mmCIF file of C-alpha atoms and ligand atoms in Angstrom:
data_model
loop_
_atom_site.group_PDB
_atom_site.id
_atom_site.type_symbol
_atom_site.label_atom_id
_atom_site.label_comp_id
_atom_site.label_asym_id
_atom_site.label_seq_id
_atom_site.Cartn_x
_atom_site.Cartn_y
_atom_site.Cartn_z
ATOM 1 C CA MET T 1 0.000 0.000 0.000
ATOM 2 C CA PRO T 2 1.508 3.388 -0.955
ATOM 3 C CA ARG T 3 1.994 5.558 2.098
ATOM 4 C CA ARG T 4 1.131 8.719 0.137
ATOM 5 C CA LEU T 5 -2.572 8.788 -0.599
ATOM 6 C CA VAL T 6 -5.264 11.263 -1.584
ATOM 7 C CA VAL T 7 -8.889 10.164 -1.327
ATOM 8 C CA GLY T 8 -11.784 12.114 -2.802
ATOM 9 C CA ASN T 9 -15.013 11.767 -0.852
ATOM 10 C CA TRP T 10 -17.759 12.886 -3.193
ATOM 11 C CA LYS T 11 -20.421 12.493 -0.490
ATOM 12 C CA MET T 12 -23.963 12.670 -1.946
ATOM 13 C CA ASN T 13 -23.046 14.642 -5.059
ATOM 14 C CA GLY T 14 -22.865 14.025 -8.779
ATOM 15 C CA ASP T 15 -24.803 12.452 -11.625
ATOM 16 C CA SER T 16 -23.684 10.280 -14.506
ATOM 17 C CA VAL T 17 -22.992 13.229 -16.809
ATOM 18 C CA THR T 18 -20.916 15.340 -14.401
ATOM 19 C CA ASN T 19 -19.166 12.245 -13.004
ATOM 20 C CA ALA T 20 -18.001 11.182 -16.465
ATOM 21 C CA ALA T 21 -16.530 14.623 -17.149
ATOM 22 C CA LEU T 22 -14.833 14.754 -13.743
ATOM 23 C CA LEU T 23 -13.343 11.266 -14.004
ATOM 24 C CA GLN T 24 -12.093 11.852 -17.558
ATOM 25 C CA SER T 25 -10.373 15.066 -16.525
ATOM 26 C CA LEU T 26 -8.829 13.411 -13.473
ATOM 27 C CA MET T 27 -7.483 10.546 -15.561
ATOM 28 C CA SER T 28 -5.822 12.845 -18.050
ATOM 29 C CA GLY T 29 -4.604 15.239 -15.350
ATOM 30 C CA LEU T 30 -3.104 12.511 -13.170
ATOM 31 C CA ASN T 31 -1.297 10.973 -16.065
ATOM 32 C CA GLY T 32 -0.830 7.525 -14.599
ATOM 33 C CA SER T 33 0.381 8.533 -11.150
ATOM 34 C CA GLY T 34 -0.989 6.281 -8.391
ATOM 35 C CA GLY T 35 -2.113 6.850 -4.833
ATOM 36 C CA VAL T 36 -5.437 8.487 -5.711
ATOM 37 C CA VAL T 37 -8.862 7.039 -4.840
ATOM 38 C CA VAL T 38 -12.343 8.424 -5.507
ATOM 39 C CA CYS T 39 -15.122 7.359 -3.136
ATOM 40 C CA VAL T 40 -18.339 7.765 -5.104
ATOM 41 C CA PRO T 41 -22.008 7.189 -4.199
ATOM 42 C CA PHE T 42 -23.093 3.521 -4.509
ATOM 43 C CA PRO T 43 -25.079 3.907 -7.774
ATOM 44 C CA TYR T 44 -21.973 5.214 -9.540
ATOM 45 C CA LEU T 45 -19.523 2.487 -8.558
ATOM 46 C CA HIS T 46 -20.079 0.695 -11.829
ATOM 47 C CA GLN T 47 -19.633 3.902 -13.774
ATOM 48 C CA ALA T 48 -16.338 4.464 -11.953
ATOM 49 C CA ARG T 49 -15.340 0.911 -12.718
ATOM 50 C CA SER T 50 -16.052 1.132 -16.424
ATOM 51 C CA LEU T 51 -14.291 4.474 -16.813
ATOM 52 C CA LEU T 52 -11.328 3.861 -14.520
ATOM 53 C CA ALA T 53 -10.598 0.178 -15.115
ATOM 54 C CA GLU T 54 -7.499 0.875 -17.210
ATOM 55 C CA SER T 55 -6.323 3.898 -15.224
ATOM 56 C CA SER T 56 -4.119 4.371 -12.169
ATOM 57 C CA LEU T 57 -7.082 5.812 -10.230
ATOM 58 C CA THR T 58 -8.990 3.423 -8.003
ATOM 59 C CA TRP T 59 -12.513 3.800 -6.622
ATOM 60 C CA GLY T 60 -14.227 3.069 -3.386
ATOM 61 C CA ALA T 61 -17.395 3.477 -1.333
ATOM 62 C CA GLN T 62 -18.348 5.873 1.466
ATOM 63 C CA ASP T 63 -19.952 3.344 3.791
ATOM 64 C CA VAL T 64 -20.778 -0.359 4.098
ATOM 65 C CA SER T 65 -23.211 -2.561 5.969
ATOM 66 C CA ALA T 66 -22.168 -4.139 9.263
ATOM 67 C CA HIS T 67 -23.800 -7.385 8.036
ATOM 68 C CA ARG T 68 -22.513 -9.882 5.499
ATOM 69 C CA GLN T 69 -25.784 -10.468 3.625
ATOM 70 C CA GLY T 70 -29.483 -11.111 4.046
ATOM 71 C CA ALA T 71 -32.633 -9.271 5.072
ATOM 72 C CA PHE T 72 -31.198 -5.789 5.616
ATOM 73 C CA THR T 73 -33.213 -3.568 3.302
ATOM 74 C CA GLY T 74 -31.243 -0.677 1.897
ATOM 75 C CA GLU T 75 -27.867 -1.942 3.057
ATOM 76 C CA VAL T 76 -24.856 -2.685 0.845
ATOM 77 C CA ALA T 77 -22.513 -5.512 1.843
ATOM 78 C CA ALA T 78 -18.713 -5.475 1.733
ATOM 79 C CA GLY T 79 -18.761 -8.438 -0.673
ATOM 80 C CA MET T 80 -20.860 -6.383 -3.099
ATOM 81 C CA LEU T 81 -18.390 -3.504 -2.938
ATOM 82 C CA LYS T 82 -15.564 -5.908 -3.654
ATOM 83 C CA ASP T 83 -17.594 -7.239 -6.555
ATOM 84 C CA ALA T 84 -17.915 -3.661 -7.861
ATOM 85 C CA GLY T 85 -14.121 -3.414 -7.871
ATOM 86 C CA CYS T 86 -13.674 -1.100 -4.863
ATOM 87 C CA SER T 87 -10.178 -0.767 -3.443
ATOM 88 C CA HIS T 88 -11.154 1.284 -0.366
ATOM 89 C CA VAL T 89 -14.211 1.875 1.812
ATOM 90 C CA ILE T 90 -14.647 4.824 4.185
ATOM 91 C CA VAL T 91 -15.983 3.768 7.593
ATOM 92 C CA GLY T 92 -16.920 5.971 10.521
ATOM 93 C CA HIS T 93 -17.120 9.266 8.696
ATOM 94 C CA SER T 94 -18.314 11.878 11.182
ATOM 95 C CA GLU T 95 -21.450 12.429 9.095
ATOM 96 C CA ARG T 96 -22.310 8.737 9.693
ATOM 97 C CA ARG T 97 -21.508 9.024 13.388
ATOM 98 C CA GLN T 98 -23.462 12.263 13.731
ATOM 99 C CA TYR T 99 -26.525 11.802 11.503
ATOM 100 C CA HIS T 100 -26.905 8.031 11.692
ATOM 101 C CA GLY T 101 -25.846 7.434 15.273
ATOM 102 C CA GLU T 102 -23.039 5.050 14.309
ATOM 103 C CA SER T 103 -21.040 3.911 17.317
ATOM 104 C CA SER T 104 -17.334 3.140 17.360
ATOM 105 C CA ASP T 105 -18.187 -0.544 17.857
ATOM 106 C CA LEU T 106 -20.382 -0.627 14.773
ATOM 107 C CA ILE T 107 -17.650 1.125 12.796
ATOM 108 C CA ALA T 108 -15.113 -1.437 14.030
ATOM 109 C CA GLN T 109 -17.395 -4.228 12.773
ATOM 110 C CA LYS T 110 -17.617 -2.535 9.389
ATOM 111 C CA ALA T 111 -13.828 -2.171 9.213
ATOM 112 C CA GLY T 112 -13.501 -5.898 9.930
ATOM 113 C CA LEU T 113 -15.887 -6.824 7.124
ATOM 114 C CA VAL T 114 -14.101 -4.558 4.641
ATOM 115 C CA LEU T 115 -10.824 -6.318 5.449
ATOM 116 C CA GLU T 116 -12.483 -9.718 5.214
ATOM 117 C CA SER T 117 -13.461 -8.802 1.642
ATOM 118 C CA GLU T 118 -9.892 -7.787 0.894
ATOM 119 C CA MET T 119 -10.397 -4.065 0.578
ATOM 120 C CA THR T 120 -8.832 -1.282 2.644
ATOM 121 C CA PRO T 121 -11.004 0.462 5.228
ATOM 122 C CA ILE T 122 -10.394 4.178 5.691
ATOM 123 C CA VAL T 123 -11.231 4.600 9.362
ATOM 124 C CA CYS T 124 -12.243 8.171 10.241
ATOM 125 C CA VAL T 125 -11.697 9.637 13.678
ATOM 126 C CA GLY T 126 -12.102 13.192 14.932
ATOM 127 C CA GLU T 127 -13.384 15.402 17.688
ATOM 128 C CA THR T 128 -16.176 17.983 17.698
ATOM 129 C CA LEU T 129 -15.521 21.624 18.485
ATOM 130 C CA ALA T 130 -16.949 21.219 21.997
ATOM 131 C CA GLU T 131 -14.653 18.250 22.604
ATOM 132 C CA ARG T 132 -11.610 20.205 21.410
ATOM 133 C CA GLU T 133 -12.521 23.205 23.501
ATOM 134 C CA SER T 134 -12.847 21.017 26.586
ATOM 135 C CA GLU T 135 -9.417 19.506 25.805
ATOM 136 C CA ARG T 136 -10.788 16.053 25.099
ATOM 137 C CA THR T 137 -9.370 15.643 21.573
ATOM 138 C CA GLU T 138 -6.876 12.960 22.507
ATOM 139 C CA GLU T 139 -9.360 10.984 24.610
ATOM 140 C CA VAL T 140 -11.976 11.065 21.831
ATOM 141 C CA VAL T 141 -9.753 10.054 18.918
ATOM 142 C CA PHE T 142 -8.051 7.330 20.959
ATOM 143 C CA ALA T 143 -11.418 5.862 21.977
ATOM 144 C CA GLN T 144 -12.499 5.835 18.318
ATOM 145 C CA LEU T 145 -9.248 4.206 17.177
ATOM 146 C CA ASP T 146 -9.031 1.746 20.064
ATOM 147 C CA ALA T 147 -12.511 0.378 19.314
ATOM 148 C CA VAL T 148 -11.215 -0.671 15.894
ATOM 149 C CA ILE T 149 -7.907 -2.032 17.219
ATOM 150 C CA ASP T 150 -9.781 -4.031 19.874
ATOM 151 C CA ARG T 151 -11.801 -5.705 17.160
ATOM 152 C CA ILE T 152 -9.276 -6.308 14.388
ATOM 153 C CA GLY T 153 -5.988 -6.349 16.310
ATOM 154 C CA ALA T 154 -2.823 -6.409 14.210
ATOM 155 C CA ASP T 155 -4.930 -6.114 11.045
ATOM 156 C CA ILE T 156 -5.033 -2.404 11.826
ATOM 157 C CA ALA T 157 -1.806 -2.448 9.789
ATOM 158 C CA ARG T 158 -4.001 -3.127 6.707
ATOM 159 C CA THR T 159 -6.086 0.027 7.166
ATOM 160 C CA VAL T 160 -5.800 3.734 6.502
ATOM 161 C CA VAL T 161 -6.712 6.141 9.304
ATOM 162 C CA ALA T 162 -8.098 9.592 8.560
ATOM 163 C CA TYR T 163 -8.069 12.307 11.193
ATOM 164 C CA GLU T 164 -10.982 14.610 10.468
ATOM 165 C CA PRO T 165 -11.763 17.198 13.120
ATOM 166 C CA VAL T 166 -15.542 17.572 12.855
ATOM 167 C CA TRP T 167 -15.313 21.354 13.184
ATOM 168 C CA ALA T 168 -13.156 21.531 10.051
ATOM 169 C CA ILE T 169 -15.379 19.455 7.743
ATOM 170 C CA GLY T 170 -17.094 21.490 5.054
ATOM 171 C CA THR T 171 -16.701 24.639 7.136
ATOM 172 C CA GLY T 172 -13.751 26.180 5.354
ATOM 173 C CA ARG T 173 -12.066 26.161 8.741
ATOM 174 C CA THR T 174 -8.953 23.977 8.401
ATOM 175 C CA ALA T 175 -6.972 22.717 11.360
ATOM 176 C CA THR T 176 -3.607 24.458 11.419
ATOM 177 C CA PRO T 177 -0.739 22.222 10.290
ATOM 178 C CA GLU T 178 0.453 22.255 13.933
ATOM 179 C CA GLN T 179 -2.948 21.128 15.269
ATOM 180 C CA ALA T 180 -3.217 18.379 12.657
ATOM 181 C CA GLN T 181 0.387 17.212 13.094
ATOM 182 C CA THR T 182 -0.027 17.000 16.879
ATOM 183 C CA VAL T 183 -2.990 14.629 16.581
ATOM 184 C CA HIS T 184 -1.354 12.633 13.778
ATOM 185 C CA ALA T 185 1.753 12.102 15.903
ATOM 186 C CA LEU T 186 -0.415 10.864 18.780
ATOM 187 C CA LEU T 187 -2.261 8.472 16.471
ATOM 188 C CA ARG T 188 1.001 7.208 14.994
ATOM 189 C CA GLU T 189 2.356 6.586 18.471
ATOM 190 C CA ARG T 190 -0.797 4.709 19.470
ATOM 191 C CA LEU T 191 -0.620 2.572 16.309
ATOM 192 C CA GLY T 192 3.042 1.857 17.057
ATOM 193 C CA ARG T 193 1.984 0.139 20.259
ATOM 194 C CA VAL T 194 0.323 -2.526 18.073
ATOM 195 C CA ASN T 195 3.436 -3.052 15.955
ATOM 196 C CA SER T 196 5.787 -1.288 13.582
ATOM 197 C CA ASP T 197 3.683 -2.104 10.502
ATOM 198 C CA ALA T 198 0.703 -0.417 12.121
ATOM 199 C CA ALA T 199 2.834 2.663 12.792
ATOM 200 C CA GLY T 200 3.580 2.830 9.066
ATOM 201 C CA ILE T 201 0.023 3.009 7.710
ATOM 202 C CA PRO T 202 -1.096 6.090 5.782
ATOM 203 C CA LEU T 203 -2.510 8.746 8.119
ATOM 204 C CA LEU T 204 -4.696 11.160 6.185
ATOM 205 C CA TYR T 205 -5.898 14.576 7.244
ATOM 206 C CA GLY T 206 -9.429 15.642 6.280
ATOM 207 C CA GLY T 207 -11.369 18.842 6.823
ATOM 208 C CA SER T 208 -11.407 21.680 4.280
ATOM 209 C CA VAL T 209 -8.275 20.510 2.445
ATOM 210 C CA LYS T 210 -7.843 22.853 -0.519
ATOM 211 C CA ALA T 211 -5.288 23.471 -3.247
ATOM 212 C CA ASP T 212 -3.832 26.338 -1.253
ATOM 213 C CA ASN T 213 -3.319 24.510 2.068
ATOM 214 C CA ALA T 214 -2.539 20.968 0.882
ATOM 215 C CA ARG T 215 1.184 21.446 0.475
ATOM 216 C CA THR T 216 1.696 22.785 3.995
ATOM 217 C CA LEU T 217 -0.486 20.102 5.554
ATOM 218 C CA PHE T 218 1.087 17.254 3.580
ATOM 219 C CA GLY T 219 4.535 18.618 4.443
ATOM 220 C CA CYS T 220 4.005 17.698 8.115
ATOM 221 C CA PRO T 221 5.989 14.596 9.093
ATOM 222 C CA ASP T 222 2.985 12.488 10.136
ATOM 223 C CA ILE T 223 0.482 13.614 7.498
ATOM 224 C CA ASP T 224 0.655 11.216 4.557
ATOM 225 C CA GLY T 225 -2.144 12.663 2.450
ATOM 226 C CA GLY T 226 -5.728 13.805 2.574
ATOM 227 C CA LEU T 227 -9.365 12.806 2.650
ATOM 228 C CA VAL T 228 -10.923 15.530 0.553
ATOM 229 C CA GLY T 229 -14.630 16.358 0.418
ATOM 230 C CA GLY T 230 -15.786 19.548 -1.312
ATOM 231 C CA ALA T 231 -12.561 20.151 -3.238
ATOM 232 C CA SER T 232 -12.663 16.645 -4.746
ATOM 233 C CA LEU T 233 -15.579 17.753 -6.943
ATOM 234 C CA ASN T 234 -13.511 20.442 -8.597
ATOM 235 C CA VAL T 235 -10.992 19.115 -11.125
ATOM 236 C CA ARG T 236 -8.485 21.946 -10.779
ATOM 237 C CA GLU T 237 -8.572 21.906 -6.975
ATOM 238 C CA PHE T 238 -8.368 18.134 -6.692
ATOM 239 C CA LEU T 239 -5.512 17.791 -9.199
ATOM 240 C CA ALA T 240 -3.573 20.493 -7.358
ATOM 241 C CA ILE T 241 -4.134 18.639 -4.063
ATOM 242 C CA CYS T 242 -2.936 15.371 -5.633
ATOM 243 C CA GLY T 243 0.091 17.229 -6.985
ATOM 244 C CA ALA T 244 0.898 18.458 -3.493
HETATM 245 P P1 PGA R 1 -14.363 18.701 3.293
HETATM 246 O O1 PGA R 1 -14.828 17.242 3.737
HETATM 247 O O2 PGA R 1 -13.068 18.553 2.553
HETATM 248 O O3 PGA R 1 -15.475 19.215 2.421
HETATM 249 O O4 PGA R 1 -14.204 19.507 4.538
HETATM 250 C C1 PGA R 1 -13.895 16.295 4.160
HETATM 251 C C2 PGA R 1 -14.629 15.019 4.513
HETATM 252 O O5 PGA R 1 -15.730 15.099 5.058
HETATM 253 O O6 PGA R 1 -14.137 13.900 4.242
#
């Protein structure tokens, strides 16, 4: 797994016409360089697959069911995502935690199923503004990470972790490189207690990553890349972020 990674999280945006234009421009702009993933809405996974099959870009999903199969109306199983060619699956995005009441245990189960289907989970952790202001950042992100480590153990070395402070997502308010680096270093240290492979996984920063702040953020020693929401829908912005 390349340590340098940029992941576009399209969230609930796009349609087949705009997606095709965006993916075509990304393919020509990236010119064969790897380490870039686009996480598209479920209905467009097959479109991503047919357009990107021969390219260096890979595609993934934004969520997955915590069940393997069966009577779970509306859910999408990890095996189905594998079948659609996904390389990565985001689990535990703060919008899932916040709007769908997902617990760290549920997210840990999802991460386990993604691994079982031989894809890479991108495990999101991050504190709210109130938690940061009450100096609970470390406690919160460790609890979120530990729930996953407790479930999958040394397989944490087969994941990607994304630190996304909730107060920085879609707000235009980016964590300073110092704030982000501090949390990344703590996460790296915590992962290192599992083993040295775990300490070497890609640690992504997410939360209002833009063309003009990507280089400074990615220049921090423990920030290996980004999980990019809004800016991943804009070709120029996203290509500049990948370039950084
Ligand atoms: P943003 O979203 O880049 O729009 O802040 C990041 C994310 O939610 O993954």
